């Protein structure tokens, strides 16, 4: 039998691999082995400044700063990814937009800062992963700003700021996804999004997201999963702020999300076996502010979580073994202030530990779960709403919980 092919990748910038294997028995047995080792010692900084007046069409901006990045894929074969990534510096991404006069086209801006990123996919194939990601003391920061108080965004806006220390994204179609992912962060993580405008006669959303560790696995078309995920967050602070402000806005939203550890698994067509082990000691804070003198619809929403797990399979079998420990304070605050308008929505959610699992009822689904959750940190959710003049509807809600676990069997959507 021929020896497996080995590809060794080492560096501090990034690597990309595409393996399109022939559907032969030898290749299915031998497969491809990728050995990836990336260490980033210094800081990574990306920034943009825009100063434009009276643009006739769209304004589209993308800013990204990341320490290490790896991506790979396999078709009709087998790939084994053995990856180690370490980030020892800071990552800073900033976008500053001064939009004077009338901006006729839609404003779309994305600002991302990250320490380590790994993505791997399988299509009619097998994917085996042994991944380790680590971010040491430092800062992961993403800031986005719209600065001109006279800005008129006539086609609306979608503006996002995201800071994530470690990210692992796996998936595919007709795939077997298996292996181990270990993530660790001791960094301070901040995401901020500030918008000051005069007039937005269209839908506009300004969002921010800050996370220490994030894992997402999505597979369908007769796929199956067998994964172990371990996440540790020990930094001082994970903070997300969004502030959306306008003199007159038709449909305006400010949304902020902050999580220490997050793992999301979705599958279709086969068995799903997931073991998760999460621990957080960092303070987690999310704050969303929306203000408008005149408004049609206005929303302020904030969510903060210590540990978050979601496991869902639109097929028969789901097995979950979940362990979560949170000792960091979790705080969520949502604030709206306006004078005259129609509908106001204000919500703040905060949770120390959360797990959700579900299987397909139409498939005679079977779900088995083992769950251990311990929270010793304070959990606070606060909503502040001020309407100085008149409004048609005001809908507000807060939800704070130490440990939340939900397991159910459901019918998949159309």
GROMACS .gro file of C-alpha atoms in nm, residues 96-342:
model
  247
   96UNK     CA    1  -1.340   5.534   1.001
   97UNK     CA    2  -1.598   5.674   0.759
   98UNK     CA    3  -1.681   6.041   0.721
   99UNK     CA    4  -1.981   6.046   0.488
  100UNK     CA    5  -2.081   6.402   0.415
  101UNK     CA    6  -2.390   6.512   0.228
  102UNK     CA    7  -2.608   6.252   0.054
  103UNK     CA    8  -2.489   5.893   0.013
  104UNK     CA    9  -2.726   5.758  -0.253
  105UNK     CA   10  -2.615   5.394  -0.246
  106UNK     CA   11  -2.618   5.151   0.044
  107UNK     CA   12  -2.329   5.161   0.290
  108UNK     CA   13  -2.179   4.819   0.360
  109UNK     CA   14  -1.879   4.796   0.592
  110UNK     CA   15  -1.711   4.499   0.760
  111UNK     CA   16  -1.430   4.532   1.013
  112UNK     CA   17  -1.272   4.213   1.148
  113UNK     CA   18  -0.988   4.141   1.390
  114UNK     CA   19  -0.875   3.791   1.478
  115UNK     CA   20  -0.593   3.589   1.625
  116UNK     CA   21  -0.624   3.244   1.463
  117UNK     CA   22  -0.857   3.119   1.188
  118UNK     CA   23  -0.898   2.765   1.055
  119UNK     CA   24  -1.147   2.652   0.790
  120UNK     CA   25  -1.181   2.303   0.640
  121UNK     CA   26  -1.450   2.146   0.420
  122UNK     CA   27  -1.531   1.804   0.279
  123UNK     CA   28  -1.756   1.724  -0.019
  124UNK     CA   29  -1.849   1.357  -0.055
  125UNK     CA   30  -1.544   1.293   0.158
  126UNK     CA   31  -1.395   1.239   0.503
  127UNK     CA   32  -1.245   1.519   0.712
  128UNK     CA   33  -1.038   1.441   1.021
  129UNK     CA   34  -0.914   1.738   1.226
  130UNK     CA   35  -0.672   1.771   1.516
  131UNK     CA   36  -0.653   2.147   1.570
  132UNK     CA   37  -0.501   2.362   1.844
  133UNK     CA   38  -0.543   2.740   1.859
  134UNK     CA   39  -0.390   2.967   2.122
  135UNK     CA   40  -0.389   3.345   2.172
  136UNK     CA   41  -0.176   3.477   2.457
  137UNK     CA   42  -0.196   3.802   2.655
  138UNK     CA   43  -0.262   4.092   2.421
  139UNK     CA   44  -0.553   4.260   2.250
  140UNK     CA   45  -0.788   4.164   1.967
  141UNK     CA   46  -0.972   4.484   1.871
  142UNK     CA   47  -1.213   4.586   1.591
  143UNK     CA   48  -1.360   4.937   1.568
  144UNK     CA   49  -1.593   5.090   1.310
  145UNK     CA   50  -1.703   5.455   1.311
  146UNK     CA   51  -1.936   5.673   1.103
  147UNK     CA   52  -1.841   6.019   1.221
  148UNK     CA   53  -2.033   6.293   1.035
  149UNK     CA   54  -2.345   6.411   1.222
  150UNK     CA   55  -2.480   6.547   0.892
  151UNK     CA   56  -2.455   6.212   0.708
  152UNK     CA   57  -2.760   6.122   0.501
  153UNK     CA   58  -2.759   5.752   0.416
  154UNK     CA   59  -3.041   5.739   0.164
  155UNK     CA   60  -3.023   5.365   0.088
  156UNK     CA   61  -2.949   5.252   0.442
  157UNK     CA   62  -2.653   5.068   0.585
  158UNK     CA   63  -2.516   4.736   0.708
  159UNK     CA   64  -2.210   4.797   0.924
  160UNK     CA   65  -2.044   4.520   1.128
  161UNK     CA   66  -1.745   4.506   1.364
  162UNK     CA   67  -1.615   4.170   1.486
  163UNK     CA   68  -1.326   4.071   1.713
  164UNK     CA   69  -1.264   3.698   1.772
  165UNK     CA   70  -0.947   3.550   1.917
  166UNK     CA   71  -0.985   3.191   1.782
  167UNK     CA   72  -1.214   3.069   1.505
  168UNK     CA   73  -1.259   2.718   1.364
  169UNK     CA   74  -1.512   2.656   1.086
  170UNK     CA   75  -1.572   2.304   0.952
  171UNK     CA   76  -1.834   2.155   0.723
  172UNK     CA   77  -1.932   2.004   0.394
  173UNK     CA   78  -2.187   1.801   0.197
  174UNK     CA   79  -2.212   1.422   0.217
  175UNK     CA   80  -1.924   1.437   0.461
  176UNK     CA   81  -1.786   1.269   0.769
  177UNK     CA   82  -1.646   1.538   0.999
  178UNK     CA   83  -1.452   1.410   1.299
  179UNK     CA   84  -1.172   1.505   1.535
  180UNK     CA   85  -1.065   1.738   1.812
  181UNK     CA   86  -1.052   2.117   1.840
  182UNK     CA   87  -0.877   2.287   2.135
  183UNK     CA   88  -0.894   2.666   2.176
  184UNK     CA   89  -0.738   2.889   2.440
  185UNK     CA   90  -0.740   3.269   2.480
  186UNK     CA   91  -0.601   3.497   2.750
  187UNK     CA   92  -0.641   3.812   2.539
  188UNK     CA   93  -0.854   4.121   2.597
  189UNK     CA   94  -1.112   4.137   2.319
  190UNK     CA   95  -1.308   4.445   2.214
  191UNK     CA   96  -1.547   4.522   1.929
  192UNK     CA   97  -1.704   4.865   1.883
  193UNK     CA   98  -1.941   5.019   1.629
  194UNK     CA   99  -2.040   5.387   1.649
  195UNK     CA  100  -2.264   5.565   1.399
  196UNK     CA  101  -2.361   5.933   1.410
  197UNK     CA  102  -2.597   6.032   1.128
  198UNK     CA  103  -2.867   6.283   1.039
  199UNK     CA  104  -3.111   6.097   0.812
  200UNK     CA  105  -3.157   5.729   0.713
  201UNK     CA  106  -3.480   5.668   0.514
  202UNK     CA  107  -3.412   5.292   0.480
  203UNK     CA  108  -3.315   4.992   0.686
  204UNK     CA  109  -2.988   5.038   0.876
  205UNK     CA  110  -2.820   4.797   1.118
  206UNK     CA  111  -2.501   4.863   1.315
  207UNK     CA  112  -2.368   4.550   1.488
  208UNK     CA  113  -2.071   4.442   1.694
  209UNK     CA  114  -1.948   4.102   1.811
  210UNK     CA  115  -1.668   4.002   2.048
  211UNK     CA  116  -1.567   3.643   2.128
  212UNK     CA  117  -1.270   3.459   2.271
  213UNK     CA  118  -1.330   3.118   2.110
  214UNK     CA  119  -1.570   3.021   1.833
  215UNK     CA  120  -1.635   2.686   1.664
  216UNK     CA  121  -1.892   2.635   1.387
  217UNK     CA  122  -1.958   2.300   1.216
  218UNK     CA  123  -2.220   2.278   0.939
  219UNK     CA  124  -2.275   1.962   0.734
  220UNK     CA  125  -2.567   1.833   0.528
  221UNK     CA  126  -2.666   1.597   0.245
  222UNK     CA  127  -2.616   1.268   0.433
  223UNK     CA  128  -2.335   1.384   0.660
  224UNK     CA  129  -2.230   1.284   1.010
  225UNK     CA  130  -2.023   1.437   1.290
  226UNK     CA  131  -1.808   1.299   1.571
  227UNK     CA  132  -1.627   1.584   1.748
  228UNK     CA  133  -1.464   1.688   2.073
  229UNK     CA  134  -1.427   2.063   2.143
  230UNK     CA  135  -1.237   2.213   2.435
  231UNK     CA  136  -1.244   2.592   2.492
  232UNK     CA  137  -1.074   2.804   2.759
  233UNK     CA  138  -1.110   3.181   2.811
  234UNK     CA  139  -0.892   3.342   3.080
  235UNK     CA  140  -0.850   3.705   2.965
  236UNK     CA  141  -0.956   4.014   3.157
  237UNK     CA  142  -1.242   4.134   2.937
  238UNK     CA  143  -1.454   4.047   2.634
  239UNK     CA  144  -1.651   4.356   2.536
  240UNK     CA  145  -1.889   4.448   2.255
  241UNK     CA  146  -2.043   4.794   2.205
  242UNK     CA  147  -2.281   4.915   1.936
  243UNK     CA  148  -2.420   5.268   1.918
  244UNK     CA  149  -2.657   5.361   1.633
  245UNK     CA  150  -2.769   5.725   1.627
  246UNK     CA  151  -2.973   5.933   1.384
  247UNK     CA  152  -3.182   6.246   1.380
  248UNK     CA  153  -3.446   6.079   1.162
  249UNK     CA  154  -3.440   5.705   1.086
  250UNK     CA  155  -3.700   5.483   0.926
  251UNK     CA  156  -3.570   5.144   1.048
  252UNK     CA  157  -3.266   5.165   1.275
  253UNK     CA  158  -3.097   4.894   1.484
  254UNK     CA  159  -2.799   4.874   1.717
  255UNK     CA  160  -2.699   4.518   1.816
  256UNK     CA  161  -2.413   4.396   2.037
  257UNK     CA  162  -2.311   4.039   2.119
  258UNK     CA  163  -2.030   3.916   2.343
  259UNK     CA  164  -1.940   3.556   2.428
  260UNK     CA  165  -1.639   3.392   2.587
  261UNK     CA  166  -1.685   3.046   2.433
  262UNK     CA  167  -1.924   2.949   2.156
  263UNK     CA  168  -1.969   2.616   1.976
  264UNK     CA  169  -2.242   2.561   1.715
  265UNK     CA  170  -2.302   2.227   1.539
  266UNK     CA  171  -2.560   2.161   1.266
  267UNK     CA  172  -2.596   1.837   1.071
  268UNK     CA  173  -2.830   1.656   0.833
  269UNK     CA  174  -2.850   1.301   0.709
  270UNK     CA  175  -2.654   1.102   0.968
  271UNK     CA  176  -2.549   1.059   1.328
  272UNK     CA  177  -2.418   1.350   1.534
  273UNK     CA  178  -2.195   1.286   1.836
  274UNK     CA  179  -2.055   1.592   2.013
  275UNK     CA  180  -1.855   1.638   2.333
  276UNK     CA  181  -1.794   1.994   2.455
  277UNK     CA  182  -1.584   2.124   2.744
  278UNK     CA  183  -1.600   2.501   2.804
  279UNK     CA  184  -1.458   2.719   3.083
  280UNK     CA  185  -1.456   3.098   3.116
  281UNK     CA  186  -1.300   3.329   3.374
  282UNK     CA  187  -1.315   3.655   3.177
  283UNK     CA  188  -1.562   3.936   3.225
  284UNK     CA  189  -1.815   3.943   2.940
  285UNK     CA  190  -2.000   4.264   2.853
  286UNK     CA  191  -2.239   4.363   2.571
  287UNK     CA  192  -2.396   4.708   2.536
  288UNK     CA  193  -2.626   4.836   2.260
  289UNK     CA  194  -2.749   5.194   2.229
  290UNK     CA  195  -2.994   5.327   1.970
  291UNK     CA  196  -3.111   5.688   1.956
  292UNK     CA  197  -3.332   5.878   1.711
  293UNK     CA  198  -3.537   6.195   1.745
  294UNK     CA  199  -3.788   6.077   1.481
  295UNK     CA  200  -3.814   5.708   1.390
  296UNK     CA  201  -4.028   5.447   1.222
  297UNK     CA  202  -3.886   5.132   1.382
  298UNK     CA  203  -3.599   5.133   1.629
  299UNK     CA  204  -3.420   4.841   1.796
  300UNK     CA  205  -3.154   4.807   2.065
  301UNK     CA  206  -3.047   4.451   2.147
  302UNK     CA  207  -2.758   4.315   2.354
  303UNK     CA  208  -2.662   3.957   2.444
  304UNK     CA  209  -2.376   3.843   2.667
  305UNK     CA  210  -2.282   3.480   2.740
  306UNK     CA  211  -2.007   3.304   2.926
  307UNK     CA  212  -2.038   2.966   2.753
  308UNK     CA  213  -2.269   2.880   2.463
  309UNK     CA  214  -2.334   2.543   2.291
  310UNK     CA  215  -2.590   2.456   2.023
  311UNK     CA  216  -2.620   2.107   1.870
  312UNK     CA  217  -2.887   2.028   1.611
  313UNK     CA  218  -2.943   1.736   1.374
  314UNK     CA  219  -3.220   1.707   1.116
  315UNK     CA  220  -3.189   1.331   1.137
  316UNK     CA  221  -3.230   1.040   1.376
  317UNK     CA  222  -2.944   1.037   1.626
  318UNK     CA  223  -2.792   1.307   1.848
  319UNK     CA  224  -2.555   1.246   2.138
  320UNK     CA  225  -2.435   1.538   2.351
  321UNK     CA  226  -2.187   1.534   2.639
  322UNK     CA  227  -2.160   1.892   2.764
  323UNK     CA  228  -1.954   2.043   3.047
  324UNK     CA  229  -1.953   2.419   3.117
  325UNK     CA  230  -1.795   2.628   3.392
  326UNK     CA  231  -1.827   3.006   3.414
  327UNK     CA  232  -1.669   3.222   3.686
  328UNK     CA  233  -1.658   3.554   3.499
  329UNK     CA  234  -1.919   3.828   3.535
  330UNK     CA  235  -2.168   3.849   3.248
  331UNK     CA  236  -2.344   4.180   3.180
  332UNK     CA  237  -2.582   4.288   2.905
  333UNK     CA  238  -2.733   4.637   2.862
  334UNK     CA  239  -2.967   4.769   2.592
  335UNK     CA  240  -3.073   5.135   2.574
  336UNK     CA  241  -3.307   5.332   2.350
  337UNK     CA  242  -3.381   5.704   2.356
  338UNK     CA  243  -3.611   5.885   2.114
  339UNK     CA  244  -3.882   6.148   2.085
  340UNK     CA  245  -4.148   6.077   1.821
  341UNK     CA  246  -4.203   5.757   1.627
  342UNK     CA  247  -4.379   5.427   1.584
   0.00000   0.00000   0.00000
